[in-house]
PDB file of C-alpha atoms in Angstrom:
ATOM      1  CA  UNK A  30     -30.174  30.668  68.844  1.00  0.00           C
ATOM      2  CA  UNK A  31     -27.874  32.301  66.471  1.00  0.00           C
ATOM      3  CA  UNK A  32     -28.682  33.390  63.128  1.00  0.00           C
ATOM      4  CA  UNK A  33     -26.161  32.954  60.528  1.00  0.00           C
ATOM      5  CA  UNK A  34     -24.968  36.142  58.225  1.00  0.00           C
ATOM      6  CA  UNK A  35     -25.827  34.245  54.890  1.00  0.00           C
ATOM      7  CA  UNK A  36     -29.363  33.908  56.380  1.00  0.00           C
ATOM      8  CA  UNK A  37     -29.609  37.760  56.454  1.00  0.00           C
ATOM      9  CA  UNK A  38     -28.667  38.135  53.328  1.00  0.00           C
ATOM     10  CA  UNK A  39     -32.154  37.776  51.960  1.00  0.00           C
ATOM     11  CA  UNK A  40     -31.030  39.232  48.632  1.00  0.00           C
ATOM     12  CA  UNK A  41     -27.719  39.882  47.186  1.00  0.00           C
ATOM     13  CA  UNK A  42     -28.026  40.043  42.995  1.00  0.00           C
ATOM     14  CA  UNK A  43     -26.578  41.473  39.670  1.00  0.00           C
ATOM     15  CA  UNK A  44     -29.953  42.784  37.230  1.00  0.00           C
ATOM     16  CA  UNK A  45     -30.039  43.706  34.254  1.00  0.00           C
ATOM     17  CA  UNK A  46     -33.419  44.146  34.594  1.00  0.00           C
ATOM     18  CA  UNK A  47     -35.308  47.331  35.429  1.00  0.00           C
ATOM     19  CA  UNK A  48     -35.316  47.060  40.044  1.00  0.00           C
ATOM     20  CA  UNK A  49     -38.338  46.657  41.823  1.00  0.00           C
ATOM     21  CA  UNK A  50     -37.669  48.483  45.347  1.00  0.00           C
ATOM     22  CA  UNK A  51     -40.738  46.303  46.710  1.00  0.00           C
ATOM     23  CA  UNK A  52     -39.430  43.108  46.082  1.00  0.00           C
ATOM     24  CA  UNK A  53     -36.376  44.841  47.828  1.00  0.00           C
ATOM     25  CA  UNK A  54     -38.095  45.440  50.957  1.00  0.00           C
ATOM     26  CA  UNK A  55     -40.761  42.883  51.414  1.00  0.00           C
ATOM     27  CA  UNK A  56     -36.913  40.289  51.681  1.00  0.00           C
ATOM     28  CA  UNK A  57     -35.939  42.084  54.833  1.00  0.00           C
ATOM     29  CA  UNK A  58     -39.442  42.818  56.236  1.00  0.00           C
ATOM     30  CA  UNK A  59     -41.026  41.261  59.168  1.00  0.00           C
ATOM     31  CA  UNK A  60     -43.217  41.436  62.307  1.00  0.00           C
ATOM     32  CA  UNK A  61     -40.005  41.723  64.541  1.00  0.00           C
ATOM     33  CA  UNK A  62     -39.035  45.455  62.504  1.00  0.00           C
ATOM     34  CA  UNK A  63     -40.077  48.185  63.346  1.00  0.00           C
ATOM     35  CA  UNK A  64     -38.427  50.124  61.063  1.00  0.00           C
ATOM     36  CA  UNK A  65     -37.567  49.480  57.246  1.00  0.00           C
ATOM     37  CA  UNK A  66     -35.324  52.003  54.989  1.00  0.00           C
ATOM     38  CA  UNK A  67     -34.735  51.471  51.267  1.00  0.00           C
ATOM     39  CA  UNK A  68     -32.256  53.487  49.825  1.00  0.00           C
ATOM     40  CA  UNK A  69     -33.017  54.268  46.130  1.00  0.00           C
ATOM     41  CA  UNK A  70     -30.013  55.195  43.862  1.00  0.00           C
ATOM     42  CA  UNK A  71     -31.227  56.948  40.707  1.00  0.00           C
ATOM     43  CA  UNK A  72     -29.723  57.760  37.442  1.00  0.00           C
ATOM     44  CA  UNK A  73     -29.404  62.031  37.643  1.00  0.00           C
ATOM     45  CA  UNK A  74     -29.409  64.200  34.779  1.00  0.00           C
ATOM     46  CA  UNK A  75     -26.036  65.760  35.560  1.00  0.00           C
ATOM     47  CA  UNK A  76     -22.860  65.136  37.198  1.00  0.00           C
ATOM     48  CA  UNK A  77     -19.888  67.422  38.139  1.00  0.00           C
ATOM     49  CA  UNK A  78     -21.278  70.831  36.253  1.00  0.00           C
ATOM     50  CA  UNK A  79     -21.793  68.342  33.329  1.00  0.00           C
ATOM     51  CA  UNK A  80     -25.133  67.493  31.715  1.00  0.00           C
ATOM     52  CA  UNK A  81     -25.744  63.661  32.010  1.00  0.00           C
ATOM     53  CA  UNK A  82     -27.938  61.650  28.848  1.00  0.00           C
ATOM     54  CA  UNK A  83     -27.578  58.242  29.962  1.00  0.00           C
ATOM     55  CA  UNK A  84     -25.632  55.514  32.129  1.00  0.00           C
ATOM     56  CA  UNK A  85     -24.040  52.479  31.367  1.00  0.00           C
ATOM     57  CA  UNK A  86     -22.809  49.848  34.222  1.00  0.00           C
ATOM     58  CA  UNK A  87     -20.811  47.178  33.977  1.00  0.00           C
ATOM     59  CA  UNK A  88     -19.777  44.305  35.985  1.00  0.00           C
ATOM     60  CA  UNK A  89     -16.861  41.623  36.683  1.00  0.00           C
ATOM     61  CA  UNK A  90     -18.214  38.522  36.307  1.00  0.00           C
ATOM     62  CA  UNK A  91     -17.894  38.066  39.895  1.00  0.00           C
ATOM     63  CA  UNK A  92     -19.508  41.248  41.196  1.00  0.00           C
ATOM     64  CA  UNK A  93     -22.102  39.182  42.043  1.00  0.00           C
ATOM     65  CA  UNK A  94     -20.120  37.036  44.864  1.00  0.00           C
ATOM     66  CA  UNK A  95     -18.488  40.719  46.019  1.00  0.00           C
ATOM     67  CA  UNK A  96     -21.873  41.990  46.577  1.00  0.00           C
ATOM     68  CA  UNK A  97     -22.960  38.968  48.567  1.00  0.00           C
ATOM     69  CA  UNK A  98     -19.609  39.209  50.220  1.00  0.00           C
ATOM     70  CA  UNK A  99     -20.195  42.966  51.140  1.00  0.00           C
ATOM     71  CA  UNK A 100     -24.095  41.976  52.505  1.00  0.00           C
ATOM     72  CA  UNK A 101     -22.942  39.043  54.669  1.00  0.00           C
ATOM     73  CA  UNK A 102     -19.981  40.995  55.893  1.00  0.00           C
ATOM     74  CA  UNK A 103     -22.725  43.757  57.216  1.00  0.00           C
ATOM     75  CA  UNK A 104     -25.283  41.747  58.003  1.00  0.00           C
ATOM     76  CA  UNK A 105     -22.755  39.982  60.654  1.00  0.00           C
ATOM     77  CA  UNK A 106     -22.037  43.179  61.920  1.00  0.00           C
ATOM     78  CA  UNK A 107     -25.130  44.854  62.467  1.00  0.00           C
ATOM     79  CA  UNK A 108     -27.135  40.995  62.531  1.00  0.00           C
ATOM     80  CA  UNK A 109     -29.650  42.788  60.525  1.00  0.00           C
ATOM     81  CA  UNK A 110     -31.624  41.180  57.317  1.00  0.00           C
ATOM     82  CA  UNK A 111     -30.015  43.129  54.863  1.00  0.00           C
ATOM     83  CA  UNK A 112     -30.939  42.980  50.260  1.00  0.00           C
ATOM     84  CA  UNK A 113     -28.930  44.706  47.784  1.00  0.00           C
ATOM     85  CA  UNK A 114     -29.762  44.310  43.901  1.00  0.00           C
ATOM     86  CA  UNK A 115     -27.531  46.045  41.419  1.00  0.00           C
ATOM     87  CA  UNK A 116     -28.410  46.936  37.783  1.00  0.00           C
ATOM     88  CA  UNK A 117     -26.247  46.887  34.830  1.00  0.00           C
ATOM     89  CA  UNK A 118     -26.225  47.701  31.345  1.00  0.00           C
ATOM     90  CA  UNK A 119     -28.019  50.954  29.261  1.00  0.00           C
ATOM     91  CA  UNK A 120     -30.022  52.912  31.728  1.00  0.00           C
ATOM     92  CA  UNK A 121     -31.544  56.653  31.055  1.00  0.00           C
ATOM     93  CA  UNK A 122     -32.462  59.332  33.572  1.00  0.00           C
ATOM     94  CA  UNK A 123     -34.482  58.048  36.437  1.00  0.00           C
ATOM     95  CA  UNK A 124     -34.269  54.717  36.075  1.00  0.00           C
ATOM     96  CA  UNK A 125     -33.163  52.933  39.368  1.00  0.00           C
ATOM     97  CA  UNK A 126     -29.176  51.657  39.852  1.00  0.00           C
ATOM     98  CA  UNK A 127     -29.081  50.287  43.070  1.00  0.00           C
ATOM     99  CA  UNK A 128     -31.990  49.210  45.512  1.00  0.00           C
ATOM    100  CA  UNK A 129     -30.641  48.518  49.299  1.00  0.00           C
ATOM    101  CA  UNK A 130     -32.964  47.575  51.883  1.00  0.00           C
ATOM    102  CA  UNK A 131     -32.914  46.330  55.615  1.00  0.00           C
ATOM    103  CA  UNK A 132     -34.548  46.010  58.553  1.00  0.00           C
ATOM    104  CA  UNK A 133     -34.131  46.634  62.086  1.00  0.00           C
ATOM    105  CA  UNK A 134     -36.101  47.105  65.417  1.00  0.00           C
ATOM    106  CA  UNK A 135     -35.783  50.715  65.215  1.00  0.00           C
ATOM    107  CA  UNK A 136     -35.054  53.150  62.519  1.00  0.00           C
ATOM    108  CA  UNK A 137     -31.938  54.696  64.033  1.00  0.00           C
ATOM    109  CA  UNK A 138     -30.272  51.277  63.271  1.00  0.00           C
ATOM    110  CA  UNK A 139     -31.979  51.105  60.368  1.00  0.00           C
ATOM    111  CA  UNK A 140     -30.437  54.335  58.840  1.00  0.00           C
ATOM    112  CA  UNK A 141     -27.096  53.690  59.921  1.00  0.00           C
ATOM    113  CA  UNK A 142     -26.799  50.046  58.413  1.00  0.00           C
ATOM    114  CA  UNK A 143     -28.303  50.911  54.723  1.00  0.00           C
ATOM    115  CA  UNK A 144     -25.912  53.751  54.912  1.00  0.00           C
ATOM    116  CA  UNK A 145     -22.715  51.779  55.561  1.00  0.00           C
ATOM    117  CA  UNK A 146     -24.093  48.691  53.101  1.00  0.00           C
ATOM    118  CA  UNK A 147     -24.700  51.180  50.212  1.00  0.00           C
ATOM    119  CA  UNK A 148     -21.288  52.873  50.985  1.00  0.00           C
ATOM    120  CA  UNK A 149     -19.685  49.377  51.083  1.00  0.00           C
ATOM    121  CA  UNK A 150     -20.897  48.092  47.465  1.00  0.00           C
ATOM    122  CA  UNK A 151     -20.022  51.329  45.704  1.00  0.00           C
ATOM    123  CA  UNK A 152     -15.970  50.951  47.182  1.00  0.00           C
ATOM    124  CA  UNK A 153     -16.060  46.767  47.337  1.00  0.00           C
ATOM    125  CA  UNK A 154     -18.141  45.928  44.448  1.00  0.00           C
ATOM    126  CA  UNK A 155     -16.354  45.626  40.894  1.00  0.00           C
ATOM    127  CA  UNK A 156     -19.176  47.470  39.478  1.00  0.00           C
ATOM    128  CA  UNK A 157     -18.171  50.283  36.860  1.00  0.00           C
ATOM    129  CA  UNK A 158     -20.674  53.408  35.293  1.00  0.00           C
ATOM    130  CA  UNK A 159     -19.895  54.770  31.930  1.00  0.00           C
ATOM    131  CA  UNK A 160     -21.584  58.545  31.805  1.00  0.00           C
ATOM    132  CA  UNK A 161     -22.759  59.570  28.353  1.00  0.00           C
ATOM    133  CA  UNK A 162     -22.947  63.200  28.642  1.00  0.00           C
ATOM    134  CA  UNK A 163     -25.503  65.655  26.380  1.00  0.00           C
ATOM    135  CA  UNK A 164     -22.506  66.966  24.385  1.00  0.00           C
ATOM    136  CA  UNK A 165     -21.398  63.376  22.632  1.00  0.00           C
ATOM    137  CA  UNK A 166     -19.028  62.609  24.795  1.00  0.00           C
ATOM    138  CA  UNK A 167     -18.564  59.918  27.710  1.00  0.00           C
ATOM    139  CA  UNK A 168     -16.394  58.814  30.375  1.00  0.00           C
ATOM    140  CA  UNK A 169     -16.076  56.045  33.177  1.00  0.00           C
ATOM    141  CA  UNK A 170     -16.610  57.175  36.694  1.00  0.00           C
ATOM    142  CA  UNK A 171     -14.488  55.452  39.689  1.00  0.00           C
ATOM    143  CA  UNK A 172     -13.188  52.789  37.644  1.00  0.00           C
ATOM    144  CA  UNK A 173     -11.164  50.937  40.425  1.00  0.00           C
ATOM    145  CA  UNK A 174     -14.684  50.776  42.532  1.00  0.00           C
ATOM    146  CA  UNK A 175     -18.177  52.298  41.485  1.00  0.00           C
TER     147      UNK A 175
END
């Protein structure tokens, strides 16, 4: 029996909403996986020699369906369970971006599909990050990806 991709995408959403990495993991987890890696992308209080305040992300009003494209497009690959939530909006120092989970047998696997999802989203996903910087000033980051 096959499993179909959109089945492995146990989670594949746009937040604006502070993440809960649990929530994250418990979609992909189960008694068949060994191993389990959440990747945690955090707001940091600099960027390029430049002292960072505050983020602020913003989304196409499809970003949604590219992120779900993105996780089904992996999860056929790798025919992993795979999660990905996004945020958007205001968000200060520390406060979670991106949560990307998924599960495999073993954690080589593991490591190597989260890596490749996350790296995925930021190029695929129409997701953009405005940096407010210490001094007053801001700019946007990547703005033909993320």
């Amino acid at each position: 029996m096959t499993i179909r991709e959109d089945a492995l995408v146990r989670v594949a959403r746009i937040s604006d909403r502070a993440l809960d990495p649990t929530e994250v993991e418990s979609a992909v987890s189960g008694p068949e996986h060994g191993a389990v890696v959440v990747f945690t992308g955090k707001v940091r209080d600099h960027d390029g020699g430049q002292a960072v305040s505050a983020l602020e992300y913003s989304a196409h009003p499809e970003a949604e369906r590219f992120l779900r494209t993105c996780c089904e497009q992996v999860a056929a690959t790798s025919r992993l369970p795979v999660a990905a939530v996004h945020r958007v909006g205001p968000l200060t120092i520390g406060d979670l971006a991106i949560v990307v989970a998924v599960a495999a047998p073993h954690r080589a696997e593991a490591f190597r599909v989260c890596a490749e999802l996350v790296d995925r989203i930021k190029l695929e996903v129409p997701i953009w990050k405005r940096q407010q910087f210490t001094d007053g000033l801001s700019e946007w980051v990547n703005a033909c990806g993320h």
